RNA sequence: AAACGACUCC
């Protein structure tokens, strides 16, 4: 079952969901019954393609077959709803997890947070962000990135920055991805001065800008028509051993 | 642990 499941998962990740479904039928014929992990992989496959109806069918089918969805199963389906902006379904599912007596984990919360931010429901997102600590789910780097990006995408760069500073002296400060998120957020909100400061700041902290950092800065400059500065950065990329892609 | 969340452009 394990080896078949690995196959199902790999096929799903390549978008070959119908092949994966075929493998599952084959498994059943052979008396090798798919388990929760197998079905979860298939659900994730459908979600990645935005086929939420099919994903839901598989989810329900699991139930009929007497399998109990795990928190990962819920997370996969939740992610599908969030990515496809079906926020009401996502919220329903989120509450269903709790009703079933399961414990949402940090990934559940992060996924839900991202969904709320994507539809512009910042207030609800921030409340959820507070609520997760109450339930002893400690936000990790990934959660923080989602929240900061969510704020930036909703024209709340200043709030994102003060939150970033509040989060202070932990691992976030040495996370280049967080800087990428903030720099991109600032420049998209036409606050290039802030972006420039963040860029300086990360260098001061001894962080190495990566290709994405530069891409974000360069497009920021271009957006404002500052082609000179954009070119300077391209040169800097070559010099610092990080050639443009 | 065989399954889930994160950064630019596309």
Coordinates of N, CA and C (backbone and C1' of nucleotides) in Angstrom, one line a residue, chain B:
Chain B
rA1 P 10.0 13.1 8.0 O5' 10.0 11.8 7.1 C5' 8.8 11.1 6.5 C4' 8.8 9.7 7.0 C3' 7.8 8.8 6.4 O3' 8.5 7.7 5.7 C1' 7.6 8.8 8.8
rA2 P 8.9 7.9 4.2 O5' 7.6 8.3 3.4 C5' 7.6 8.4 2.0 C4' 6.3 8.4 1.4 C3' 5.3 9.5 2.0 O3' 5.6 10.7 1.4 C1' 4.2 7.4 1.8
rA3 P 5.3 12.1 2.1 O5' 3.7 12.2 2.0 C5' 3.1 12.3 0.6 C4' 1.7 12.9 0.8 C3' 1.7 14.3 1.4 O3' 2.0 15.3 0.5 C1' 0.0 12.9 2.4
rC4 P 2.8 16.6 0.9 O5' 1.6 17.4 1.5 C5' 0.5 17.8 0.8 C4' -0.3 18.9 1.5 C3' 0.5 20.1 1.9 O3' 0.4 21.0 0.8 C1' -0.7 19.3 3.8
rG5 P 1.5 22.0 0.5 O5' 1.2 23.2 1.5 C5' 0.0 23.9 1.4 C4' 0.1 25.1 2.2 C3' 1.2 26.1 2.0 O3' 0.9 26.9 0.9 C1' 1.0 25.7 4.3
rA6 P 2.0 27.3 -0.2 O5' 2.9 28.3 0.7 C5' 2.3 29.5 1.2 C4' 3.4 30.4 1.6 C3' 4.3 30.7 0.4 O3' 3.8 31.7 -0.4 C1' 5.5 30.3 2.4
rC7 P 4.4 31.9 -1.9 O5' 5.6 32.9 -1.6 C5' 5.3 34.1 -1.0 C4' 6.5 35.0 -1.3 C3' 6.8 35.1 -2.7 O3' 6.0 36.1 -3.4 C1' 8.8 34.8 -1.4
rU8 P 5.5 36.0 -4.8 O5' 6.6 36.7 -5.6 C5' 6.9 38.1 -5.4 C4' 7.7 38.6 -6.5 C3' 7.3 38.3 -7.9 O3' 6.3 39.2 -8.3 C1' 9.6 37.8 -7.7
rC9 P 5.0 38.8 -9.1 O5' 5.6 38.4 -10.6 C5' 6.1 39.5 -11.3 C4' 6.9 38.9 -12.5 C3' 6.1 37.9 -13.3 O3' 5.2 38.6 -14.3 C1' 8.2 37.1 -12.9
rC10 P 3.6 38.0 -14.3 O5' 3.9 36.7 -15.2 C5' 4.4 36.7 -16.5 C4' 4.8 35.4 -16.9 C3' 3.8 34.3 -17.0 O3' 3.0 34.4 -18.2 C1' 5.6 33.5 -15.8

